GROMACS .gro file of C-alpha atoms in nm:
model
  257
    1MET     CA    1   4.719 -13.584  -6.475
    2LYS     CA    2   4.836 -13.840  -6.752
    3GLU     CA    3   5.104 -14.042  -6.687
    4ASN     CA    4   5.452 -14.148  -6.826
    5ILE     CA    5   5.596 -14.428  -6.598
    6ILE     CA    6   5.870 -14.589  -6.612
    7ARG     CA    7   5.843 -15.016  -6.527
    8GLU     CA    8   6.192 -15.091  -6.425
    9ASN     CA    9   6.260 -15.170  -6.128
   10PHE     CA   10   6.501 -15.078  -5.756
   11MET     CA   11   6.558 -15.082  -5.443
   12ILE     CA   12   6.515 -14.840  -5.174
   13ASP     CA   13   6.514 -14.840  -4.753
   14GLY     CA   14   6.427 -14.612  -4.444
   15SER     CA   15   6.165 -14.564  -4.331
   16ILE     CA   16   6.101 -14.216  -4.418
   17SER     CA   17   6.153 -14.299  -4.774
   18VAL     CA   18   5.898 -14.589  -4.844
   19LYS     CA   19   5.631 -14.457  -4.638
   20ALA     CA   20   5.689 -14.133  -4.893
   21VAL     CA   21   5.669 -14.396  -5.186
   22ILE     CA   22   5.374 -14.532  -5.063
   23ASP     CA   23   5.239 -14.215  -4.951
   24ASN     CA   24   5.198 -14.080  -5.205
   25ASP     CA   25   5.222 -14.339  -5.561
   26SER     CA   26   5.480 -14.156  -5.656
   27ARG     CA   27   5.620 -14.517  -5.792
   28GLU     CA   28   5.471 -14.872  -5.844
   29MET     CA   29   5.590 -15.038  -5.570
   30LYS     CA   30   5.652 -15.432  -5.611
   31GLU     CA   31   5.720 -15.560  -5.243
   32ILE     CA   32   5.809 -15.392  -4.916
   33TYR     CA   33   6.127 -15.632  -4.717
   34VAL     CA   34   6.085 -15.527  -4.274
   35SER     CA   35   6.274 -15.705  -4.089
   36GLU     CA   36   6.097 -15.908  -3.762
   37ARG     CA   37   6.275 -15.716  -3.520
   38LYS     CA   38   6.170 -15.400  -3.617
   39LEU     CA   39   5.794 -15.492  -3.648
   40SER     CA   40   5.700 -15.345  -3.338
   41ASP     CA   41   5.776 -14.972  -3.487
   42ARG     CA   42   5.531 -14.744  -3.491
   43ASN     CA   43   5.654 -14.603  -3.850
   44ILE     CA   44   5.685 -14.948  -3.966
   45ARG     CA   45   5.386 -15.070  -3.860
   46TYR     CA   46   5.195 -14.759  -4.110
   47ILE     CA   47   5.390 -14.871  -4.403
   48MET     CA   48   5.298 -15.188  -4.372
   49SER     CA   49   4.922 -15.077  -4.247
   50LYS     CA   50   4.942 -14.922  -4.562
   51ALA     CA   51   5.086 -15.181  -4.817
   52ARG     CA   52   4.760 -15.400  -4.694
   53GLU     CA   53   4.534 -15.161  -4.801
   54LYS     CA   54   4.740 -15.142  -5.153
   55ASN     CA   55   4.757 -15.553  -5.187
   56ILE     CA   56   5.122 -15.460  -5.176
   57ASP     CA   57   5.301 -15.777  -5.106
   58VAL     CA   58   5.535 -15.746  -4.729
   59LYS     CA   59   5.782 -16.030  -4.631
   60ILE     CA   60   5.907 -16.057  -4.296
   61VAL     CA   61   6.295 -16.084  -4.315
   62SER     CA   62   6.640 -16.145  -4.086
   63ASP     CA   63   6.858 -15.932  -4.050
   64ALA     CA   64   7.125 -16.152  -4.230
   65PHE     CA   65   6.905 -15.969  -4.553
   66PHE     CA   66   6.986 -15.603  -4.468
   67ARG     CA   67   7.356 -15.670  -4.401
   68ASN     CA   68   7.390 -15.896  -4.733
   69GLY     CA   69   7.140 -15.612  -4.921
   70ASP     CA   70   7.340 -15.376  -5.107
   71PHE     CA   71   7.148 -15.099  -4.866
   72GLY     CA   72   7.233 -14.783  -4.620
   73LYS     CA   73   7.353 -14.861  -4.276
   74THR     CA   74   7.027 -14.609  -4.182
   75ASN     CA   75   6.809 -14.858  -4.366
   76GLY     CA   76   6.626 -14.898  -4.034
   77GLY     CA   77   6.571 -15.210  -4.125
   78ILE     CA   78   6.268 -15.213  -4.338
   79ALA     CA   79   6.318 -15.155  -4.764
   80ALA     CA   80   6.123 -15.161  -5.045
   81LYS     CA   81   6.189 -15.284  -5.464
   82ILE     CA   82   5.991 -14.996  -5.623
   83SER     CA   83   6.009 -14.897  -6.037
   84GLU     CA   84   6.132 -14.471  -6.144
   85ARG     CA   85   5.911 -14.226  -6.075
   86LYS     CA   86   5.607 -14.157  -6.194
   87PHE     CA   87   5.618 -13.850  -6.380
   88THR     CA   88   5.340 -13.595  -6.471
   89ASP     CA   89   5.296 -13.418  -6.813
   90GLU     CA   90   5.396 -13.053  -6.856
   91ASP     CA   91   5.073 -12.909  -6.921
   92SER     CA   92   4.870 -13.044  -6.612
   93LEU     CA   93   5.203 -12.888  -6.436
   94LEU     CA   94   5.093 -12.554  -6.644
   95SER     CA   95   4.692 -12.557  -6.532
   96ILE     CA   96   4.737 -12.472  -6.163
   97LYS     CA   97   4.459 -12.247  -6.085
   98GLU     CA   98   4.608 -12.175  -5.800
   99LEU     CA   99   4.905 -11.933  -5.833
  100PRO     CA  100   5.119 -12.144  -5.933
  101PHE     CA  101   5.590 -12.163  -5.906
  102ILE     CA  102   5.730 -12.426  -6.074
  103ALA     CA  103   6.130 -12.497  -6.012
  104ILE     CA  104   6.394 -12.534  -6.351
  105ILE     CA  105   6.672 -12.769  -6.190
  106GLU     CA  106   6.925 -12.760  -6.440
  107GLY     CA  107   7.308 -12.847  -6.507
  108VAL     CA  108   7.287 -13.038  -6.110
  109GLU     CA  109   7.492 -13.374  -6.102
  110ASP     CA  110   7.475 -13.452  -5.733
  111PRO     CA  111   7.237 -13.599  -5.595
  112TYR     CA  112   7.283 -13.589  -5.281
  113ASN     CA  113   7.284 -13.163  -5.356
  114PHE     CA  114   6.952 -13.307  -5.591
  115GLY     CA  115   6.785 -13.425  -5.291
  116ALA     CA  116   6.836 -13.148  -5.084
  117SER     CA  117   6.771 -12.892  -5.328
  118LEU     CA  118   6.350 -12.995  -5.413
  119ARG     CA  119   6.324 -13.036  -4.991
  120ALA     CA  120   6.358 -12.715  -4.969
  121LEU     CA  121   6.092 -12.640  -5.260
  122ALA     CA  122   5.867 -12.867  -5.092
  123ALA     CA  123   5.930 -12.711  -4.837
  124ALA     CA  124   5.808 -12.375  -4.889
  125GLY     CA  125   5.535 -12.538  -5.157
  126ALA     CA  126   5.592 -12.561  -5.471
  127SER     CA  127   5.372 -12.598  -5.708
  128GLY     CA  128   5.574 -12.819  -5.926
  129LEU     CA  129   5.893 -12.894  -6.065
  130VAL     CA  130   6.027 -12.915  -6.442
  131LEU     CA  131   6.356 -13.145  -6.491
  132PRO     CA  132   6.544 -13.259  -6.858
  133LYS     CA  133   6.500 -13.557  -6.940
  134ARG     CA  134   6.792 -13.763  -6.737
  135ASN     CA  135   6.882 -14.088  -6.632
  136TRP     CA  136   6.851 -14.078  -6.207
  137MET     CA  137   6.774 -14.423  -6.227
  138ASN     CA  138   7.132 -14.513  -6.074
  139ALA     CA  139   7.069 -14.232  -5.759
  140ALA     CA  140   6.661 -14.219  -5.720
  141ALA     CA  141   6.773 -14.411  -5.413
  142THR     CA  142   6.948 -14.157  -5.286
  143VAL     CA  143   6.793 -13.812  -5.459
  144ILE     CA  144   6.394 -14.011  -5.207
  145LYS     CA  145   6.636 -14.009  -4.831
  146SER     CA  146   6.856 -13.686  -4.912
  147SER     CA  147   6.519 -13.519  -4.958
  148ALA     CA  148   6.345 -13.674  -4.755
  149GLY     CA  149   6.060 -13.810  -4.868
  150ALA     CA  150   6.051 -13.451  -5.122
  151SER     CA  151   6.073 -13.581  -5.462
  152GLU     CA  152   5.772 -13.805  -5.398
  153SER     CA  153   5.536 -13.514  -5.327
  154LEU     CA  154   5.675 -13.355  -5.558
  155PRO     CA  155   5.442 -13.321  -5.890
  156THR     CA  156   5.706 -13.383  -6.144
  157ALA     CA  157   5.783 -13.399  -6.467
  158GLU     CA  158   5.999 -13.438  -6.685
  159THR     CA  159   6.074 -13.250  -7.017
  160ALA     CA  160   6.279 -13.328  -7.381
  161ASP     CA  161   6.238 -12.939  -7.439
  162LEU     CA  162   6.332 -12.733  -7.176
  163GLY     CA  163   6.317 -12.401  -7.467
  164GLU     CA  164   5.974 -12.515  -7.530
  165PHE     CA  165   5.791 -12.566  -7.227
  166LEU     CA  166   5.899 -12.162  -7.099
  167LYS     CA  167   5.771 -12.059  -7.448
  168LYS     CA  168   5.434 -12.238  -7.315
  169ALA     CA  169   5.496 -12.107  -6.975
  170LYS     CA  170   5.522 -11.731  -7.112
  171LYS     CA  171   5.208 -11.798  -7.314
  172ARG     CA  172   5.010 -11.933  -6.974
  173GLY     CA  173   5.101 -11.582  -6.811
  174PHE     CA  174   5.456 -11.723  -6.675
  175GLU     CA  175   5.730 -11.462  -6.561
  176ILE     CA  176   6.026 -11.710  -6.587
  177ILE     CA  177   6.298 -11.559  -6.325
  178ALA     CA  178   6.632 -11.697  -6.342
  179ALA     CA  179   6.882 -11.723  -6.041
  180GLU     CA  180   7.166 -11.527  -6.256
  181ARG     CA  181   7.412 -11.235  -6.120
  182LYS     CA  182   7.482 -11.107  -6.465
  183ASN     CA  183   7.213 -10.785  -6.508
  184ALA     CA  184   6.978 -10.865  -6.285
  185GLU     CA  185   6.802 -10.735  -5.939
  186ASN     CA  186   6.794 -10.860  -5.597
  187LEU     CA  187   6.575 -11.082  -5.470
  188TYR     CA  188   6.413 -10.828  -5.205
  189GLU     CA  189   6.308 -10.600  -5.495
  190THR     CA  190   6.141 -10.897  -5.710
  191ASP     CA  191   5.781 -10.950  -5.707
  192PHE     CA  192   5.667 -11.325  -5.713
  193THR     CA  193   5.344 -11.251  -5.657
  194LYS     CA  194   5.216 -11.375  -6.018
  195PRO     CA  195   5.283 -11.710  -6.220
  196ILE     CA  196   5.637 -11.795  -6.202
  197VAL     CA  197   5.888 -12.012  -6.304
  198LEU     CA  198   6.209 -12.070  -6.135
  199ALA     CA  199   6.531 -12.137  -6.334
  200VAL     CA  200   6.851 -12.258  -6.077
  201GLY     CA  201   7.096 -12.376  -6.233
  202GLY     CA  202   7.449 -12.641  -6.071
  203GLU     CA  203   7.713 -12.477  -5.933
  204LYS     CA  204   7.976 -12.580  -6.238
  205ARG     CA  205   7.758 -12.637  -6.556
  206GLY     CA  206   7.467 -12.331  -6.507
  207LEU     CA  207   7.202 -12.268  -6.614
  208SER     CA  208   7.158 -12.400  -7.050
  209ASN     CA  209   7.144 -12.095  -7.304
  210ALA     CA  210   6.743 -12.333  -7.368
  211VAL     CA  211   6.669 -12.179  -7.057
  212LEU     CA  212   6.864 -11.793  -7.052
  213SER     CA  213   6.692 -11.772  -7.417
  214HIS     CA  214   6.408 -11.744  -7.278
  215VAL     CA  215   6.379 -11.605  -6.907
  216THR     CA  216   6.272 -11.221  -6.781
  217LYS     CA  217   6.439 -11.156  -6.507
  218ASN     CA  218   6.742 -11.252  -6.390
  219VAL     CA  219   6.741 -11.217  -5.996
  220PHE     CA  220   7.075 -11.205  -5.737
  221ILE     CA  221   7.082 -11.326  -5.385
  222PRO     CA  222   7.297 -10.981  -5.216
  223TYR     CA  223   7.487 -11.033  -4.946
  224GLY     CA  224   7.588 -10.932  -4.603
  225SER     CA  225   8.013 -10.951  -4.630
  226SER     CA  226   8.240 -10.962  -4.977
  227PHE     CA  227   8.235 -11.315  -5.037
  228ARG     CA  228   8.246 -11.349  -5.400
  229ASN     CA  229   8.132 -11.732  -5.504
  230SER     CA  230   7.770 -11.859  -5.624
  231LEU     CA  231   7.612 -12.053  -5.323
  232GLY     CA  232   7.535 -12.443  -5.391
  233THR     CA  233   7.254 -12.510  -5.576
  234ALA     CA  234   7.035 -12.580  -5.239
  235ALA     CA  235   7.085 -12.319  -5.046
  236ALA     CA  236   7.065 -12.095  -5.364
  237THR     CA  237   6.684 -12.258  -5.398
  238ALA     CA  238   6.628 -12.235  -5.066
  239VAL     CA  239   6.660 -11.913  -5.006
  240PHE     CA  240   6.495 -11.844  -5.296
  241ALA     CA  241   6.207 -12.013  -5.212
  242PHE     CA  242   6.142 -11.961  -4.888
  243GLU     CA  243   6.136 -11.533  -5.053
  244ILE     CA  244   5.854 -11.669  -5.241
  245LEU     CA  245   5.632 -11.769  -5.021
  246ARG     CA  246   5.719 -11.505  -4.729
  247GLN     CA  247   5.549 -11.262  -4.979
  248ARG     CA  248   5.272 -11.515  -5.105
  249SER     CA  249   5.180 -11.542  -4.721
  250GLY     CA  250   5.224 -11.170  -4.688
  251GLY     CA  251   5.521 -11.241  -4.473
  252LYS     CA  252   5.363 -11.433  -4.241
  253CYS     CA  253   5.474 -11.755  -4.361
  254GLY     CA  254   5.402 -12.114  -4.227
  255LEU     CA  255   5.163 -12.363  -4.226
  256SER     CA  256   5.295 -12.467  -3.873
  257ARG     CA  257   5.463 -12.418  -3.597
   0.00000   0.00000   0.00000
């Protein structure tokens, strides 16, 4: 796969985030900082072992390093300096041989909501993600943490033109499905056992006309009450993603307990 690397540096913290980056090679890792009190921690020992394999510098620091830095309370005594995300190209996602399920997340401003959406997609086995170009630099650490590292394992492409991407997807036999209630069919009556691109919009802005103009089918989530407001992006993404998984696994979801 081709990769686009933006070589800017920023800090992340917490063993889940650092482990996700070092395991997936999703970003260039410059340095790792470990509290001297945490050297016996199993997760940190694993990360240090991987760092040695990859010739990444590990610095042993005092607790003052974490107290004086701009780290969250759940840093767990480990942080790392990393680059921006490596992105694959659109054609690589469209060329996936096994039954592909590509997602588009558009119009989401809250990095926690965005991260939780990626967590659901990765857990349900989505094969890739396409994002409109934007600067997630200031929120990247939050996205990694709120996605529990899923943002690093999900193959991701950035595009300057979602409409052109969807045109290419259609030519390759993908059905473009939007999570929309207008003129829509029931989620549980929709066939997802085909190559699909699922487009989910943010609660405030929704999906752009550039996306909606290429949609082949709108699908809604049926409710069990008279509640009329939309679900949050992360919740809606999870409902769609796991229904896709359920159908494709013949109702026997999951690889393990």
